[in-house]
Coordinates of C-alpha atoms (C1' of nucleotides) and ligand atoms in Angstrom, one line a residue:
Chain X
X6 CA 121.0 113.5 89.5
X7 CA 120.4 112.8 93.1
X8 CA 119.5 109.5 94.7
X9 CA 117.4 110.5 97.5
X10 CA 113.7 110.7 96.2
X11 CA 110.7 110.1 98.2
X12 CA 109.8 106.6 98.0
X13 CA 106.2 107.5 97.0
X14 CA 107.7 109.3 93.9
X15 CA 109.2 106.0 92.6
X16 CA 105.7 104.3 93.3
X17 CA 104.0 107.0 91.2
X18 CA 106.6 106.7 88.4
X19 CA 105.6 103.1 88.0
X20 CA 101.9 104.2 87.8
X21 CA 102.7 106.7 85.3
X22 CA 104.6 104.0 83.5
X23 CA 101.5 101.7 83.3
X24 CA 99.2 104.3 81.9
X25 CA 101.6 105.6 79.5
X26 CA 102.0 101.9 78.2
X27 CA 98.2 101.6 77.8
X28 CA 98.1 105.2 76.1
X29 CA 100.9 104.1 73.7
X30 CA 98.7 101.2 72.7
X31 CA 95.9 103.5 72.2
X32 CA 97.9 105.6 69.7
X33 CA 98.0 108.6 71.9
X34 CA 101.0 110.8 71.5
X35 CA 101.1 113.6 74.3
X36 CA 99.9 113.9 77.7
X37 CA 99.7 116.6 80.1
X38 CA 100.5 116.5 83.7
X39 CA 96.9 117.3 84.3
X40 CA 95.8 114.3 82.1
X41 CA 98.1 111.9 84.2
X42 CA 97.1 113.3 87.2
X43 CA 93.3 112.9 86.6
X44 CA 93.7 109.3 85.8
X45 CA 95.6 108.7 89.1
X46 CA 93.2 111.1 91.0
X47 CA 96.4 113.3 92.1
X48 CA 97.5 116.9 91.8
X49 CA 99.0 117.8 88.5
X50 CA 101.8 119.5 90.5
X51 CA 102.6 116.2 92.0
X52 CA 103.2 114.7 88.7
X53 CA 105.3 117.6 87.4
X54 CA 107.3 117.6 90.8
X55 CA 107.8 113.7 90.6
X56 CA 109.2 114.1 86.9
X57 CA 111.2 117.3 87.7
X58 CA 113.5 114.9 90.0
X59 CA 114.8 113.3 86.9
X60 CA 115.2 116.4 84.3
X61 CA 113.1 118.6 82.2
X62 CA 111.0 115.7 80.4
X63 CA 108.3 117.9 79.0
X64 CA 107.6 120.7 76.6
X65 CA 106.0 123.9 78.0
X66 CA 102.6 124.6 76.4
X67 CA 102.4 120.9 74.9
X68 CA 102.9 118.5 77.7
X69 CA 104.9 115.2 77.7
X70 CA 105.8 113.0 74.7
X71 CA 104.4 109.6 75.7
X72 CA 106.8 107.3 74.0
X73 CA 109.7 109.4 75.3
X74 CA 108.5 109.7 78.8
X75 CA 107.7 106.1 78.9
X76 CA 111.3 105.1 78.0
X77 CA 112.8 107.6 80.2
X78 CA 110.9 106.2 83.2
X79 CA 112.0 102.7 82.0
X80 CA 115.4 104.0 82.3
X81 CA 114.9 105.5 85.7
X82 CA 113.5 102.4 87.2
X83 CA 115.8 100.1 85.2
X84 CA 113.0 98.2 83.4
X85 CA 114.7 97.3 80.4
X86 CA 117.5 95.1 82.1
X87 CA 115.6 91.9 83.4
X88 CA 116.5 91.0 87.2
X89 CA 116.5 87.5 88.1
X90 CA 114.5 86.7 91.4
X91 CA 113.8 83.8 93.5
X92 CA 110.7 82.8 95.6
X93 CA 111.3 80.8 99.0
X94 CA 108.3 78.7 100.1
X95 CA 105.9 77.3 97.4
X96 CA 103.0 77.2 99.3
X97 CA 99.6 78.9 98.8
X98 CA 101.1 82.2 98.4
X99 CA 104.3 81.4 97.0
X100 CA 102.8 79.5 94.1
X101 CA 100.3 82.1 93.3
X102 CA 103.2 84.7 93.0
X103 CA 105.1 82.5 90.9
X104 CA 102.3 82.6 88.1
X105 CA 101.8 86.3 88.4
X106 CA 102.6 88.1 85.3
X107 CA 102.9 91.6 86.9
X108 CA 106.4 91.0 87.9
X109 CA 107.7 90.2 84.5
X110 CA 105.9 93.4 83.2
X111 CA 108.2 95.3 85.5
X112 CA 111.4 93.8 84.6
X113 CA 111.7 90.7 86.9
X114 CA 112.4 87.0 85.9
X115 CA 111.5 84.4 88.4
X116 CA 114.4 82.2 87.7
X117 CA 114.4 79.9 90.8
X118 CA 111.6 78.7 93.3
X119 CA 112.4 76.7 96.4
X120 CA 110.6 74.4 99.0
X121 CA 111.4 71.8 101.7
X122 CA 108.6 69.5 101.0
X123 CA 109.2 66.1 99.2
X124 CA 105.7 66.7 97.3
X125 CA 107.2 69.9 95.6
X126 CA 110.8 69.5 95.1
X127 CA 111.7 68.5 91.6
X128 CA 108.3 68.9 90.5
X129 CA 106.5 71.4 88.1
X130 CA 104.4 74.2 89.9
X131 CA 102.8 76.8 88.1
X132 CA 105.2 75.9 85.2
X133 CA 108.5 76.4 87.4
X134 CA 110.6 73.2 88.5
X135 CA 110.8 73.6 92.4
X136 CA 114.5 73.3 93.6
X137 CA 115.4 71.8 97.0
X138 CA 116.0 74.3 99.8
X139 CA 118.9 72.5 100.7
X140 CA 120.5 73.7 97.5
X141 CA 119.7 77.2 98.2
X142 CA 123.0 78.6 99.0
X143 CA 124.6 76.8 95.9
X144 CA 122.0 77.7 93.5
X145 CA 121.4 81.4 94.3
X146 CA 125.3 81.9 94.3
X147 CA 125.6 80.1 91.0
X148 CA 122.8 82.3 89.5
X149 CA 124.0 85.5 91.0
X150 CA 120.4 86.1 92.4
X151 CA 120.2 89.3 94.6
X152 CA 116.4 89.5 95.4
X153 CA 114.4 87.1 97.0
X154 CA 110.5 86.8 97.7
X155 CA 110.1 85.1 101.2
X156 CA 106.8 82.9 101.5
X157 CA 107.7 80.3 104.0
X158 CA 105.6 79.6 107.2
X159 CA 106.3 82.3 109.8
X160 CA 108.3 79.8 112.2
X161 CA 111.1 79.3 109.5
X162 CA 111.0 82.8 108.4
X163 CA 114.2 84.0 110.2
X164 CA 116.1 80.9 109.8
X165 CA 115.4 81.1 105.9
X166 CA 116.2 84.8 106.0
X167 CA 119.5 84.0 107.4
X168 CA 120.1 81.4 104.9
X169 CA 119.3 83.9 102.0
X170 CA 121.6 86.6 103.4
X171 CA 124.3 83.9 103.5
X172 CA 123.9 83.1 99.9
X173 CA 124.3 86.7 98.8
X174 CA 120.6 87.8 98.8
X175 CA 120.7 91.7 99.0
X176 CA 116.9 92.3 99.1
X177 CA 113.9 90.4 100.6
X178 CA 110.2 91.0 99.9
X179 CA 109.0 89.4 103.1
X180 CA 105.4 88.3 103.2
X181 CA 105.6 86.6 106.4
X182 CA 104.4 88.5 109.5
X183 CA 107.6 88.4 111.3
X184 CA 110.3 91.1 111.8
X185 CA 113.4 89.7 110.0
X186 CA 116.7 90.7 111.7
X187 CA 119.6 90.6 109.5
X188 CA 122.7 92.9 108.8
X189 CA 122.1 96.3 107.3
X190 CA 123.6 95.1 104.0
X191 CA 120.2 93.3 103.2
X192 CA 117.3 95.5 102.2
X193 CA 113.9 94.3 103.8
X194 CA 110.6 95.4 102.6
X195 CA 107.5 93.8 104.4
X196 CA 104.2 93.1 102.9
X197 CA 101.7 92.6 105.4
X198 CA 98.3 91.8 104.2
X199 CA 96.3 91.3 107.1
X200 CA 97.6 94.9 108.1
X201 CA 96.4 96.4 104.7
X202 CA 92.9 94.8 105.3
X203 CA 92.8 96.2 108.8
X204 CA 93.9 99.7 107.9
X205 CA 91.3 99.7 105.2
X206 CA 88.6 98.3 107.4
X207 CA 89.5 101.0 110.1
X208 CA 89.4 103.8 107.9
X209 CA 86.0 102.6 106.6
X210 CA 82.6 103.9 107.9
X211 CA 80.3 101.5 109.4
Chain T
X28 CA 87.4 109.4 118.4
X29 CA 88.5 108.4 115.0
X30 CA 89.9 109.4 111.7
X31 CA 92.4 112.3 112.4
X32 CA 95.4 110.0 113.1
X33 CA 98.1 109.2 110.6
X34 CA 97.3 106.0 108.8
X35 CA 101.0 104.9 109.7
X36 CA 99.9 105.1 113.4
X37 CA 97.2 102.7 112.8
X38 CA 99.6 100.2 111.1
X39 CA 102.0 100.6 113.9
X40 CA 99.3 99.9 116.5
X41 CA 98.8 96.5 114.7
X42 CA 102.4 95.5 114.9
X43 CA 102.5 96.5 118.5
X44 CA 99.5 94.5 119.2
X45 CA 101.2 91.4 117.5
X46 CA 104.3 91.9 119.8
X47 CA 102.2 92.5 122.9
X48 CA 100.4 89.3 122.2
X49 CA 103.8 87.5 121.9
X50 CA 104.9 89.0 125.2
X51 CA 101.7 88.0 127.1
X52 CA 102.4 84.4 126.0
X53 CA 106.0 84.5 127.4
X54 CA 104.6 85.9 130.7
X55 CA 106.0 89.5 130.5
X56 CA 104.1 92.0 132.4
X57 CA 105.3 95.4 131.6
X58 CA 107.2 97.0 128.5
X59 CA 108.6 100.2 128.0
X60 CA 108.3 102.3 124.8
X61 CA 111.8 101.9 124.4
X62 CA 111.5 98.1 124.5
X63 CA 108.8 98.2 121.8
X64 CA 110.5 100.5 119.7
X65 CA 113.6 98.2 119.7
X66 CA 111.6 95.4 118.6
X67 CA 110.1 97.1 115.6
X68 CA 113.4 99.1 114.9
X69 CA 111.8 102.5 115.3
X70 CA 112.1 105.6 117.8
X71 CA 110.9 105.4 121.2
X72 CA 109.4 108.6 120.7
X73 CA 107.2 107.4 118.0
X74 CA 105.7 104.7 120.1
X75 CA 104.8 107.4 122.8
X76 CA 103.2 109.5 120.2
X77 CA 101.3 107.0 118.4
X78 CA 99.8 105.7 121.9
X79 CA 99.1 109.3 123.2
X80 CA 96.6 109.8 120.4
X81 CA 94.3 107.5 122.4
X82 CA 95.0 108.6 126.0
X83 CA 97.6 108.1 128.8
X84 CA 98.0 104.3 128.5
X85 CA 101.3 103.9 130.3
X86 CA 102.7 104.7 134.0
X87 CA 105.6 107.1 134.1
X88 CA 108.7 105.3 135.5
X89 CA 107.3 101.9 134.8
X90 CA 106.0 101.5 131.0
X91 CA 103.0 100.0 129.7
X92 CA 101.1 97.1 131.3
X93 CA 101.2 94.8 128.5
X94 CA 97.8 93.0 129.0
X95 CA 96.2 96.4 129.4
X96 CA 97.8 97.9 126.2
X97 CA 97.1 94.9 124.2
X98 CA 93.3 95.1 125.4
X99 CA 93.2 98.8 124.6
X100 CA 94.7 98.6 121.1
X101 CA 92.2 95.5 120.4
X102 CA 89.5 98.1 121.5
X103 CA 90.7 100.8 119.3
X104 CA 91.2 98.8 116.4
X105 CA 88.0 96.9 116.8
X106 CA 89.5 93.4 117.0
X107 CA 87.1 91.9 119.4
X108 CA 84.1 92.0 117.1
X109 CA 84.5 89.8 114.1
X110 CA 83.8 91.4 110.5
X111 CA 82.7 89.4 107.6
X112 CA 84.5 89.6 104.4
X113 CA 84.2 88.1 101.0
X114 CA 86.7 87.2 98.4
X115 CA 85.9 87.8 94.5
X116 CA 88.0 85.7 92.2
X117 CA 89.1 82.4 93.5
X118 CA 92.1 82.1 91.3
X119 CA 95.8 81.7 92.2
X120 CA 95.8 84.6 94.4
X121 CA 92.2 84.5 95.7
X122 CA 92.4 81.0 96.8
X123 CA 95.8 81.5 98.6
X124 CA 94.3 84.5 100.4
X125 CA 91.2 82.4 101.4
X126 CA 93.6 80.2 103.0
X127 CA 95.3 82.8 105.1
X128 CA 95.0 82.6 108.9
X129 CA 96.4 86.2 109.4
X130 CA 93.0 87.8 108.5
X131 CA 91.2 85.9 111.3
X132 CA 93.7 86.9 113.8
X133 CA 92.8 90.5 113.1
X134 CA 89.1 90.0 113.6
X135 CA 87.9 89.0 110.2
X136 CA 85.9 86.3 108.8
X137 CA 86.0 85.1 105.3
X138 CA 82.1 84.1 104.9
X139 CA 81.9 84.0 101.2
X140 CA 83.9 83.5 98.2
X141 CA 83.0 83.9 94.5
X142 CA 84.1 82.9 91.0
X143 CA 82.7 82.7 87.5
X144 CA 84.2 79.4 86.5
X145 CA 82.1 76.2 86.5
X146 CA 85.1 74.2 87.5
X147 CA 84.9 76.2 90.9
X148 CA 81.3 77.3 91.6
X149 CA 79.9 74.8 94.0
X150 CA 83.0 73.0 94.9
X151 CA 85.2 73.5 98.0
X152 CA 88.5 75.8 97.6
X153 CA 90.7 75.6 100.7
X154 CA 87.7 74.6 102.7
X155 CA 85.2 77.3 101.3
X156 CA 82.4 76.4 99.2
X157 CA 82.6 78.7 96.1
X158 CA 79.6 80.9 95.5
X159 CA 78.5 81.8 91.8
X160 CA 79.4 85.3 90.9
X161 CA 75.8 85.5 89.5
X162 CA 74.4 85.5 93.1
X163 CA 76.8 88.2 94.4
X164 CA 74.2 90.9 94.8
X165 CA 71.8 88.8 96.6
X166 CA 74.4 86.9 99.0
X167 CA 76.2 90.1 100.0
X168 CA 73.0 91.8 100.7
X169 CA 71.8 88.9 102.5
X170 CA 75.0 88.7 104.5
X171 CA 75.4 92.3 104.9
X172 CA 79.0 92.1 104.0
X173 CA 80.7 95.4 103.8
X174 CA 84.2 94.5 102.9
X175 CA 85.6 92.6 99.7
X176 CA 88.8 91.5 98.6
X177 CA 89.3 91.6 94.6
X178 CA 91.3 89.2 92.9
X179 CA 89.6 88.7 89.6
X180 CA 91.6 89.3 86.2
X181 CA 92.3 92.9 85.5
X182 CA 90.0 93.1 82.5
X183 CA 87.1 92.3 84.7
X184 CA 88.1 94.5 87.7
X185 CA 86.0 97.6 87.2
X186 CA 83.1 95.8 86.1
X187 CA 83.2 93.5 89.4
X188 CA 83.8 96.6 91.5
X189 CA 80.8 98.2 90.1
X190 CA 78.9 95.1 91.0
X191 CA 80.3 95.2 94.6
X192 CA 79.2 98.7 95.2
X193 CA 75.7 98.0 94.0
X194 CA 75.6 95.2 96.4
X195 CA 76.4 97.3 99.4
X196 CA 80.0 96.8 99.7
X197 CA 81.7 99.8 101.6
X198 CA 85.4 98.9 101.3
X199 CA 87.3 96.9 98.6
X200 CA 91.1 95.7 99.1
X201 CA 92.1 95.9 95.4
X202 CA 94.7 93.3 94.2
X203 CA 94.4 93.9 90.6
X204 CA 96.9 96.5 88.9
X205 CA 93.8 98.6 87.8
X206 CA 92.3 101.9 89.2
X207 CA 88.9 101.2 90.3
X208 CA 86.5 104.2 89.7
X209 CA 83.6 104.0 92.1
X210 CA 81.6 106.7 94.0
X211 CA 83.4 108.2 97.3
X212 CA 81.1 106.2 99.5
X213 CA 83.3 103.1 98.7
X214 CA 86.6 103.0 100.2
X215 CA 89.4 101.4 98.0
X216 CA 92.7 100.4 99.1
X217 CA 95.3 99.1 96.3
X218 CA 97.7 96.4 97.2
X219 CA 100.2 96.6 94.2
X220 CA 102.7 93.6 94.6
X221 CA 104.8 94.3 91.6
X222 CA 105.1 97.9 92.7
X223 CA 106.3 96.7 96.0
X224 CA 108.8 94.4 94.4
X225 CA 110.2 97.3 92.2
X226 CA 110.2 99.8 95.0
X227 CA 112.3 97.2 97.0
X228 CA 114.6 96.7 94.1
X229 CA 115.0 100.4 93.2
X230 CA 116.4 101.3 96.6
X231 CA 118.6 98.2 96.8
X232 CA 122.1 98.6 96.0
X233 CA 123.7 96.7 93.0
Chain Y
dA25 C1' 102.8 138.1 63.0
dC26 C1' 100.2 138.6 66.9
dT27 C1' 97.3 137.4 70.5
dA28 C1' 94.9 134.2 73.5
dT29 C1' 95.6 129.7 75.5
dA30 C1' 97.8 125.9 77.4
dA31 C1' 101.2 123.7 80.0
dT32 C1' 105.9 123.2 82.2
dG33 C1' 109.3 123.7 86.0
dT34 C1' 110.5 125.4 90.2
dG35 C1' 111.1 128.4 94.4
dA36 C1' 108.0 129.4 98.3
dA37 C1' 104.3 128.1 101.4
dA38 C1' 101.5 124.8 103.3
dT39 C1' 100.8 120.3 105.5
dA40 C1' 102.0 116.1 107.5
dA41 C1' 104.9 113.0 109.8
dT42 C1' 109.0 112.3 112.9
dT43 C1' 112.1 113.2 116.3
dC44 C1' 114.0 116.0 120.2
dA45 C1' 113.9 117.6 124.6
dC46 C1' 112.3 118.2 129.0
dA47 C1' 109.1 118.7 132.9
dT48 C1' 106.7 115.3 135.7
dA49 C1' 105.8 111.2 137.7
dT50 C1' 107.1 106.5 139.6
dA51 C1' 110.2 103.0 141.0
dT52 C1' 114.1 101.2 143.7
dG53 C1' 117.8 100.8 146.8
dA54 C1' 120.4 102.3 150.5
Chain H
dT23 C1' 113.4 109.3 153.6
dC24 C1' 116.2 110.5 150.1
dA25 C1' 118.7 110.1 146.1
dT26 C1' 119.2 108.2 141.8
dA27 C1' 117.4 106.1 137.9
dT28 C1' 113.6 105.1 134.8
dA29 C1' 110.2 106.2 131.6
dT30 C1' 105.8 108.7 130.2
dG31 C1' 103.5 112.5 127.5
dT32 C1' 103.9 116.5 125.0
dG33 C1' 104.8 121.0 123.1
dA34 C1' 108.6 122.6 120.0
dA35 C1' 111.6 121.6 116.4
dT36 C1' 112.9 119.3 112.7
dT37 C1' 112.4 116.7 108.4
dA38 C1' 109.5 115.2 104.6
dT39 C1' 106.0 115.6 101.2
dT40 C1' 102.4 118.0 99.1
dT41 C1' 100.4 121.9 97.0
dC42 C1' 100.5 126.6 95.4
dA43 C1' 101.5 130.2 92.5
dC44 C1' 103.5 132.2 88.7
dA45 C1' 107.3 133.3 85.5
dT46 C1' 108.5 131.2 81.4
dT47 C1' 107.9 128.8 77.1
dA48 C1' 105.3 126.8 73.6
dT49 C1' 101.1 126.3 70.5
dA50 C1' 97.0 127.2 67.5
dG51 C1' 93.8 130.2 65.6
dT52 C1' 93.2 134.3 62.8
Ligands
LIG305 N1 98.4 82.4 102.1 C1 98.3 84.0 102.1 O1 97.7 84.4 101.4 C2 99.3 84.7 102.8 C3 98.9 86.0 103.0 C4 100.0 86.8 103.9 C5 100.9 86.4 104.1 N2 101.2 84.9 104.1 C6 102.3 84.3 104.6 O2 103.1 83.8 103.8 C7 103.7 82.7 104.4 C8 103.2 81.4 103.5 O3 101.9 81.4 103.5 P1 101.1 80.2 102.8 O4 99.8 80.4 103.0 O5 101.6 80.1 101.5 O6 101.7 78.9 103.7 P2 101.9 77.4 103.1 O7 102.1 76.6 104.1 O8 100.8 77.0 102.1 O9 103.2 77.4 102.2 C9 104.5 77.5 103.1 C10 105.4 76.7 102.3 O10 106.8 76.7 102.6 C11 107.2 75.6 102.5 N3 108.6 75.6 103.5 C12 108.5 75.5 104.9 N4 109.6 75.7 105.2 C13 110.7 76.1 104.3 C14 112.0 76.4 104.2 N5 112.7 76.6 105.2 N6 112.4 76.7 102.9 C15 111.7 76.6 101.9 N7 110.2 76.3 102.0 C16 109.7 75.9 103.0 C17 106.3 74.6 102.9 O11 106.7 73.2 102.5 C18 105.1 75.1 102.0 O12 105.1 74.6 100.8 C19 103.2 82.7 105.9 O13 104.3 83.1 106.5 C20 102.2 83.4 105.8 O14 101.9 84.0 107.0 C21 100.2 84.2 103.5
LIG306 N1 98.9 85.8 91.2 C1 99.2 86.7 91.8 O1 100.2 86.5 92.8 C2 98.8 88.1 91.7 C3 99.6 89.1 92.5 C4 99.3 90.4 92.4 C5 98.2 90.6 91.8 N2 97.4 89.7 91.1 C6 96.3 90.1 90.5 O2 95.1 89.5 91.1 C7 94.0 89.1 90.2 C8 93.9 87.7 90.1 O3 95.3 87.1 89.8 P1 95.3 85.5 89.8 O4 96.7 85.1 89.5 O5 94.6 84.9 90.9 O6 94.6 85.1 88.4 P2 93.7 83.9 88.1 O7 93.4 83.8 86.6 O8 94.4 82.7 88.7 O9 92.2 84.0 88.9 C9 91.2 84.9 88.5 C10 90.0 84.1 88.9 O10 89.0 85.2 88.8 C11 87.6 84.2 88.2 N3 87.0 85.5 87.5 C12 87.1 86.0 86.4 N4 86.2 86.8 86.5 C13 85.4 86.9 87.5 C14 84.4 87.5 87.8 N5 83.7 88.7 87.2 N6 83.9 87.5 89.2 C15 84.4 86.4 89.9 N7 85.4 85.6 89.4 C16 86.0 86.0 88.2 C17 88.4 83.5 87.4 O11 87.4 82.3 87.0 C18 89.5 82.9 88.1 O12 89.3 81.9 88.9 C19 94.6 89.7 88.7 O13 94.1 90.9 88.6 C20 96.1 89.9 89.1 O14 96.8 90.9 88.4 C21 97.8 88.5 91.2

DNA sequence: ACTATAATGTGAAATAATTCACATATATGA
DNA sequence: TCATATATGTGAATTATTTCACATTATAGT
């Protein structure tokens, strides 16, 4: 099985996964590529192509067994094994994210959250006790955490990212509007919400 | 002169815009496509191709005049004219977004925020007085708002989206993990944060 | 058992986005 | 002024992704 799939394919797999789960709850047993495609408003051939990267998962003439396909996708995406993550910067956005159930559903567990502020360190925020940023290196190493969500102010972003790299973090979901510069060993994904809004707005008639 | 460009081009234009602003503050006058490209870690030919969609903006042998280019991009993206937007659902995420300065920098103004909760309606949240969801139609029409950010719970998402459509909204930035079904006249852009995290995680070695 | 219908899996074709390569223009220094 | 270096703008080539088209297999009805 190759390790070079379009990123979009992986993202669609996740969307399939959500719908399959929903259909399971409804008690449906089988679904066709067309059925899935209609739900997502994409082409059925796209669904088949996406799934075909990972083997022959369907049955000609019948479609896909929902339970089987759901489990297969969970396996492909590694959803069964919980991954611990941390959030750095428990301000407006960080604390909102720490309360979000959607991460858990995809196999993540927020096991540490950090801040520098005296008001926050040692206190519960959305059910999580906030750790001190000065213990970042120690705690992340101790807990072997590999993934971090970065929600500190823009002007501390690069510095914080360096600390994360030092502590052994291998992937950062970066919400700051800052281009982080780290070694190639750390994978960075930028989520730029202002950019999302502007893109939407640009392609909208008015 | 719109609509036929890759979406990614528009997004990169925004990133160029941020860097150009920064360089202006530094007092730099000119920048080459290579210079910009290095900052964003992309190809210089990509920068030139992006800009070439909008005319001959540079000077051979010299590069791009930063001020000129910045203004041109602002014009292309329509950043000079403020656009009013609203947020529906002032919970964890909605209230974090309402406090975000990044929207304003790209020409947006959050002029209305809505919730259904008695605790919130009529009270200030992050400096904004929260309006009652039951006044949505009236207030959005009165203020001719065309863009909405949707941050209500998943199970009210579709219903709320329909209300937004009815009130004249033309674009929705949807943070709920729900596929909204509206007429083609309303542009929808989904921001799926769990999906972003999972995509990052999938393509990370461990 | 047979026929009509449904649906997959996959090369091939089409479409989209990126990168290359270079002719052309400008700038700089001797 | 001339030579050299710099850098744009853009077709052409390449690479990536999506869609088509159909041979193949399964199902359901009679
Ligand atoms: N608020 C939003 O909705 C939003 C949206 C998109 C992007 N962002 C970006 O996310 C980041 C955070 O935004 P916010 O609105 O939550 O800001 P905020 O000021 O509310 O929160 C930042 C938090 O980080 C803490 N902090 C500062 N330095 C730190 C460090 N070195 N280590 C750990 N914690 C540190 C602060 O004490 C504060 O609690 C910013 O970069 C912002 O641009 C925010
Ligand atoms: N919290 C996050 O970081 C996060 C991340 C990604 C996506 N999301 C999604 O965003 C949405 C909101 O998440 P949240 O964590 O802020 O939830 P939340 O429960 O904190 O907030 C939801 C708010 O919406 C209000 N509300 C309910 N029905 C409404 C209606 N019809 N009109 C207006 N307001 C209404 C509620 O009173 C509440 O204040 C959810 O769909 C969630 O899946 C949240």
